[in-house]
């Protein structure tokens, strides 16, 4: 199959990130080329909790880093989060059904060769350094993403 899927991940919420990664993994299983462009809150999905860097950051950037989720498993739900209780319910239901966690879907996408792109401007505004994110991430500008999306058969915004 010579088809291409391009996803923009703008949300930093567990269920929306899950939907994006399910689509990315499924498209790869169909033989499609897949690229994911992460902007603003979507970048939080790719944070490595073991690689938080504060050196060279402003006070506001450090505060933003401390207040935002550090990796996929810390993302809240978009609805019915209820201070984390709703997410725990969803995770229990997923486990009961044998559904992989968000982290497992992310690992699967990496193994399948999904291309991960991070928005350079979003990273600068949010004070995120490339070293804090998964190593598979390539930092690009929005215009580079648009060039990639123009070559795609399907473009989705999550």
PDB file of C-alpha atoms in Angstrom:
ATOM      1  CA  UNK A   1       0.000   0.000   0.000  1.00  0.00           C
ATOM      2  CA  UNK A   2       1.439   3.376  -1.019  1.00  0.00           C
ATOM      3  CA  UNK A   3      -0.691   5.506   1.282  1.00  0.00           C
ATOM      4  CA  UNK A   4       0.383   8.001   3.899  1.00  0.00           C
ATOM      5  CA  UNK A   5      -1.234   9.177   7.156  1.00  0.00           C
ATOM      6  CA  UNK A   6      -0.252  12.438   8.807  1.00  0.00           C
ATOM      7  CA  UNK A   7      -1.409  13.215  12.341  1.00  0.00           C
ATOM      8  CA  UNK A   8      -1.127  16.450  14.304  1.00  0.00           C
ATOM      9  CA  UNK A   9      -1.173  15.772  18.030  1.00  0.00           C
ATOM     10  CA  UNK A  10      -2.039  19.018  19.788  1.00  0.00           C
ATOM     11  CA  UNK A  11      -3.773  17.601  22.859  1.00  0.00           C
ATOM     12  CA  UNK A  12      -1.939  16.552  25.993  1.00  0.00           C
ATOM     13  CA  UNK A  13      -4.739  14.311  27.194  1.00  0.00           C
ATOM     14  CA  UNK A  14      -4.486  10.562  27.687  1.00  0.00           C
ATOM     15  CA  UNK A  15      -7.543   9.477  25.702  1.00  0.00           C
ATOM     16  CA  UNK A  16      -6.791  11.743  22.733  1.00  0.00           C
ATOM     17  CA  UNK A  17      -3.145  10.631  22.657  1.00  0.00           C
ATOM     18  CA  UNK A  18      -4.383   7.037  22.847  1.00  0.00           C
ATOM     19  CA  UNK A  19      -6.657   7.586  19.840  1.00  0.00           C
ATOM     20  CA  UNK A  20      -3.789   9.083  17.830  1.00  0.00           C
ATOM     21  CA  UNK A  21      -1.418   6.239  18.643  1.00  0.00           C
ATOM     22  CA  UNK A  22      -4.040   3.573  17.935  1.00  0.00           C
ATOM     23  CA  UNK A  23      -4.563   5.125  14.495  1.00  0.00           C
ATOM     24  CA  UNK A  24      -0.804   5.395  13.883  1.00  0.00           C
ATOM     25  CA  UNK A  25      -0.174   1.751  14.850  1.00  0.00           C
ATOM     26  CA  UNK A  26      -3.153   0.532  12.826  1.00  0.00           C
ATOM     27  CA  UNK A  27      -2.053   2.469   9.747  1.00  0.00           C
ATOM     28  CA  UNK A  28       1.453   0.973  10.008  1.00  0.00           C
ATOM     29  CA  UNK A  29      -0.103  -2.503  10.248  1.00  0.00           C
ATOM     30  CA  UNK A  30      -1.901  -1.727   6.970  1.00  0.00           C
ATOM     31  CA  UNK A  31       1.449  -0.856   5.406  1.00  0.00           C
ATOM     32  CA  UNK A  32       0.942   2.904   5.398  1.00  0.00           C
ATOM     33  CA  UNK A  33       3.654   5.479   5.980  1.00  0.00           C
ATOM     34  CA  UNK A  34       2.834   7.435   9.150  1.00  0.00           C
ATOM     35  CA  UNK A  35       4.086  10.734  10.517  1.00  0.00           C
ATOM     36  CA  UNK A  36       3.004  12.424  13.729  1.00  0.00           C
ATOM     37  CA  UNK A  37       3.595  16.135  14.352  1.00  0.00           C
ATOM     38  CA  UNK A  38       3.466  17.118  18.029  1.00  0.00           C
ATOM     39  CA  UNK A  39       2.712  20.716  18.974  1.00  0.00           C
ATOM     40  CA  UNK A  40       2.223  22.454  22.316  1.00  0.00           C
ATOM     41  CA  UNK A  41       0.420  20.159  24.808  1.00  0.00           C
ATOM     42  CA  UNK A  42       0.851  17.165  22.499  1.00  0.00           C
ATOM     43  CA  UNK A  43       4.591  17.279  23.164  1.00  0.00           C
ATOM     44  CA  UNK A  44       3.946  16.210  26.762  1.00  0.00           C
ATOM     45  CA  UNK A  45       3.145  12.707  25.501  1.00  0.00           C
ATOM     46  CA  UNK A  46       6.782  12.394  24.415  1.00  0.00           C
ATOM     47  CA  UNK A  47       8.421  13.608  27.633  1.00  0.00           C
ATOM     48  CA  UNK A  48      10.812  11.191  29.268  1.00  0.00           C
ATOM     49  CA  UNK A  49      10.186  11.458  33.026  1.00  0.00           C
ATOM     50  CA  UNK A  50      13.797  10.473  33.689  1.00  0.00           C
ATOM     51  CA  UNK A  51      15.242  13.283  31.564  1.00  0.00           C
ATOM     52  CA  UNK A  52      13.803  16.504  32.960  1.00  0.00           C
ATOM     53  CA  UNK A  53      16.333  19.324  32.414  1.00  0.00           C
ATOM     54  CA  UNK A  54      16.254  22.688  34.209  1.00  0.00           C
ATOM     55  CA  UNK A  55      19.702  24.003  33.279  1.00  0.00           C
ATOM     56  CA  UNK A  56      19.482  27.035  31.025  1.00  0.00           C
ATOM     57  CA  UNK A  57      15.725  27.498  31.539  1.00  0.00           C
ATOM     58  CA  UNK A  58      13.973  30.644  32.721  1.00  0.00           C
ATOM     59  CA  UNK A  59      11.931  30.633  35.924  1.00  0.00           C
ATOM     60  CA  UNK A  60       8.704  30.415  33.911  1.00  0.00           C
ATOM     61  CA  UNK A  61      10.031  27.502  31.843  1.00  0.00           C
ATOM     62  CA  UNK A  62      11.028  25.656  35.028  1.00  0.00           C
ATOM     63  CA  UNK A  63       7.591  26.315  36.527  1.00  0.00           C
ATOM     64  CA  UNK A  64       5.877  25.088  33.341  1.00  0.00           C
ATOM     65  CA  UNK A  65       8.009  21.947  33.442  1.00  0.00           C
ATOM     66  CA  UNK A  66       7.095  21.292  37.063  1.00  0.00           C
ATOM     67  CA  UNK A  67       3.369  21.835  36.516  1.00  0.00           C
ATOM     68  CA  UNK A  68       2.881  19.744  33.381  1.00  0.00           C
ATOM     69  CA  UNK A  69       2.715  15.947  32.965  1.00  0.00           C
ATOM     70  CA  UNK A  70       6.024  14.149  32.597  1.00  0.00           C
ATOM     71  CA  UNK A  71       5.354  11.451  30.055  1.00  0.00           C
ATOM     72  CA  UNK A  72       2.434   9.458  28.712  1.00  0.00           C
ATOM     73  CA  UNK A  73       1.212   7.879  31.924  1.00  0.00           C
ATOM     74  CA  UNK A  74       0.825  11.257  33.677  1.00  0.00           C
ATOM     75  CA  UNK A  75      -1.524  12.703  31.048  1.00  0.00           C
ATOM     76  CA  UNK A  76      -5.049  13.419  32.346  1.00  0.00           C
ATOM     77  CA  UNK A  77      -8.286  12.427  30.631  1.00  0.00           C
ATOM     78  CA  UNK A  78     -10.042  15.018  28.486  1.00  0.00           C
ATOM     79  CA  UNK A  79     -13.392  14.323  30.180  1.00  0.00           C
ATOM     80  CA  UNK A  80     -14.417  12.752  33.462  1.00  0.00           C
ATOM     81  CA  UNK A  81     -10.889  12.934  34.872  1.00  0.00           C
ATOM     82  CA  UNK A  82     -12.216  13.678  38.387  1.00  0.00           C
ATOM     83  CA  UNK A  83      -8.785  14.491  39.856  1.00  0.00           C
ATOM     84  CA  UNK A  84      -7.357  11.313  38.339  1.00  0.00           C
ATOM     85  CA  UNK A  85     -10.068   8.898  39.512  1.00  0.00           C
ATOM     86  CA  UNK A  86     -11.701   8.741  36.067  1.00  0.00           C
ATOM     87  CA  UNK A  87      -8.357   7.920  34.487  1.00  0.00           C
ATOM     88  CA  UNK A  88      -7.758   5.141  37.017  1.00  0.00           C
ATOM     89  CA  UNK A  89     -11.191   3.734  36.097  1.00  0.00           C
ATOM     90  CA  UNK A  90     -10.335   3.840  32.378  1.00  0.00           C
ATOM     91  CA  UNK A  91      -6.964   2.174  32.995  1.00  0.00           C
ATOM     92  CA  UNK A  92      -8.645  -0.563  35.054  1.00  0.00           C
ATOM     93  CA  UNK A  93     -11.183  -1.132  32.272  1.00  0.00           C
ATOM     94  CA  UNK A  94      -8.401  -1.249  29.681  1.00  0.00           C
ATOM     95  CA  UNK A  95      -6.447  -3.753  31.786  1.00  0.00           C
ATOM     96  CA  UNK A  96      -9.559  -5.882  32.245  1.00  0.00           C
ATOM     97  CA  UNK A  97     -10.031  -5.952  28.468  1.00  0.00           C
ATOM     98  CA  UNK A  98      -6.340  -6.645  27.803  1.00  0.00           C
ATOM     99  CA  UNK A  99      -5.827  -3.269  26.117  1.00  0.00           C
ATOM    100  CA  UNK A 100      -2.233  -1.996  26.164  1.00  0.00           C
ATOM    101  CA  UNK A 101      -1.363   1.189  28.055  1.00  0.00           C
ATOM    102  CA  UNK A 102      -0.620   4.456  26.300  1.00  0.00           C
ATOM    103  CA  UNK A 103       3.098   3.829  26.859  1.00  0.00           C
ATOM    104  CA  UNK A 104       2.818   0.449  25.118  1.00  0.00           C
ATOM    105  CA  UNK A 105       1.060   2.023  22.118  1.00  0.00           C
ATOM    106  CA  UNK A 106       3.869   4.607  21.981  1.00  0.00           C
ATOM    107  CA  UNK A 107       6.516   1.850  22.118  1.00  0.00           C
ATOM    108  CA  UNK A 108       4.667  -0.011  19.345  1.00  0.00           C
ATOM    109  CA  UNK A 109       4.612   3.064  17.120  1.00  0.00           C
ATOM    110  CA  UNK A 110       8.344   3.570  17.657  1.00  0.00           C
ATOM    111  CA  UNK A 111       9.068  -0.085  16.803  1.00  0.00           C
ATOM    112  CA  UNK A 112       6.878   0.054  13.696  1.00  0.00           C
ATOM    113  CA  UNK A 113       8.756   3.070  12.343  1.00  0.00           C
ATOM    114  CA  UNK A 114       6.246   5.881  12.810  1.00  0.00           C
ATOM    115  CA  UNK A 115       8.001   9.206  12.178  1.00  0.00           C
ATOM    116  CA  UNK A 116       7.812  11.573  15.165  1.00  0.00           C
ATOM    117  CA  UNK A 117       8.160  15.303  14.554  1.00  0.00           C
ATOM    118  CA  UNK A 118       8.175  18.009  17.217  1.00  0.00           C
ATOM    119  CA  UNK A 119       7.218  21.607  16.504  1.00  0.00           C
ATOM    120  CA  UNK A 120      10.318  23.746  17.033  1.00  0.00           C
ATOM    121  CA  UNK A 121       8.345  26.860  18.006  1.00  0.00           C
ATOM    122  CA  UNK A 122       6.100  24.943  20.429  1.00  0.00           C
ATOM    123  CA  UNK A 123       9.164  23.466  22.114  1.00  0.00           C
ATOM    124  CA  UNK A 124      10.764  26.895  22.449  1.00  0.00           C
ATOM    125  CA  UNK A 125       7.599  28.501  23.868  1.00  0.00           C
ATOM    126  CA  UNK A 126       7.034  25.686  26.368  1.00  0.00           C
ATOM    127  CA  UNK A 127      10.699  25.513  27.371  1.00  0.00           C
ATOM    128  CA  UNK A 128      11.162  21.893  26.282  1.00  0.00           C
ATOM    129  CA  UNK A 129      14.569  20.650  25.187  1.00  0.00           C
ATOM    130  CA  UNK A 130      14.971  17.836  22.659  1.00  0.00           C
ATOM    131  CA  UNK A 131      16.937  15.855  25.255  1.00  0.00           C
ATOM    132  CA  UNK A 132      13.820  15.724  27.469  1.00  0.00           C
ATOM    133  CA  UNK A 133      11.776  13.974  24.793  1.00  0.00           C
ATOM    134  CA  UNK A 134      11.974  10.538  23.194  1.00  0.00           C
ATOM    135  CA  UNK A 135      15.124  10.084  21.083  1.00  0.00           C
ATOM    136  CA  UNK A 136      13.089   9.227  17.950  1.00  0.00           C
ATOM    137  CA  UNK A 137      11.726  12.788  17.797  1.00  0.00           C
ATOM    138  CA  UNK A 138      12.968  15.038  15.016  1.00  0.00           C
ATOM    139  CA  UNK A 139      12.471  18.753  15.660  1.00  0.00           C
ATOM    140  CA  UNK A 140      11.082  20.585  12.631  1.00  0.00           C
ATOM    141  CA  UNK A 141       9.310  23.826  11.774  1.00  0.00           C
ATOM    142  CA  UNK A 142       5.609  24.040  10.990  1.00  0.00           C
ATOM    143  CA  UNK A 143       6.301  24.642   7.290  1.00  0.00           C
ATOM    144  CA  UNK A 144       8.254  21.356   7.158  1.00  0.00           C
ATOM    145  CA  UNK A 145       5.281  19.530   8.655  1.00  0.00           C
ATOM    146  CA  UNK A 146       2.979  21.142   6.091  1.00  0.00           C
ATOM    147  CA  UNK A 147       5.214  19.922   3.264  1.00  0.00           C
ATOM    148  CA  UNK A 148       4.955  16.411   4.738  1.00  0.00           C
ATOM    149  CA  UNK A 149       1.175  16.704   5.152  1.00  0.00           C
ATOM    150  CA  UNK A 150       0.737  17.836   1.539  1.00  0.00           C
ATOM    151  CA  UNK A 151       2.107  14.456   0.467  1.00  0.00           C
ATOM    152  CA  UNK A 152      -0.319  12.557   2.739  1.00  0.00           C
ATOM    153  CA  UNK A 153      -3.526  10.824   1.742  1.00  0.00           C
ATOM    154  CA  UNK A 154      -5.073  11.370   5.157  1.00  0.00           C
ATOM    155  CA  UNK A 155      -4.466  14.267   7.575  1.00  0.00           C
ATOM    156  CA  UNK A 156      -5.956  14.246  11.077  1.00  0.00           C
ATOM    157  CA  UNK A 157      -5.833  16.790  13.908  1.00  0.00           C
ATOM    158  CA  UNK A 158      -6.104  15.421  17.451  1.00  0.00           C
TER     159      UNK A 158
END
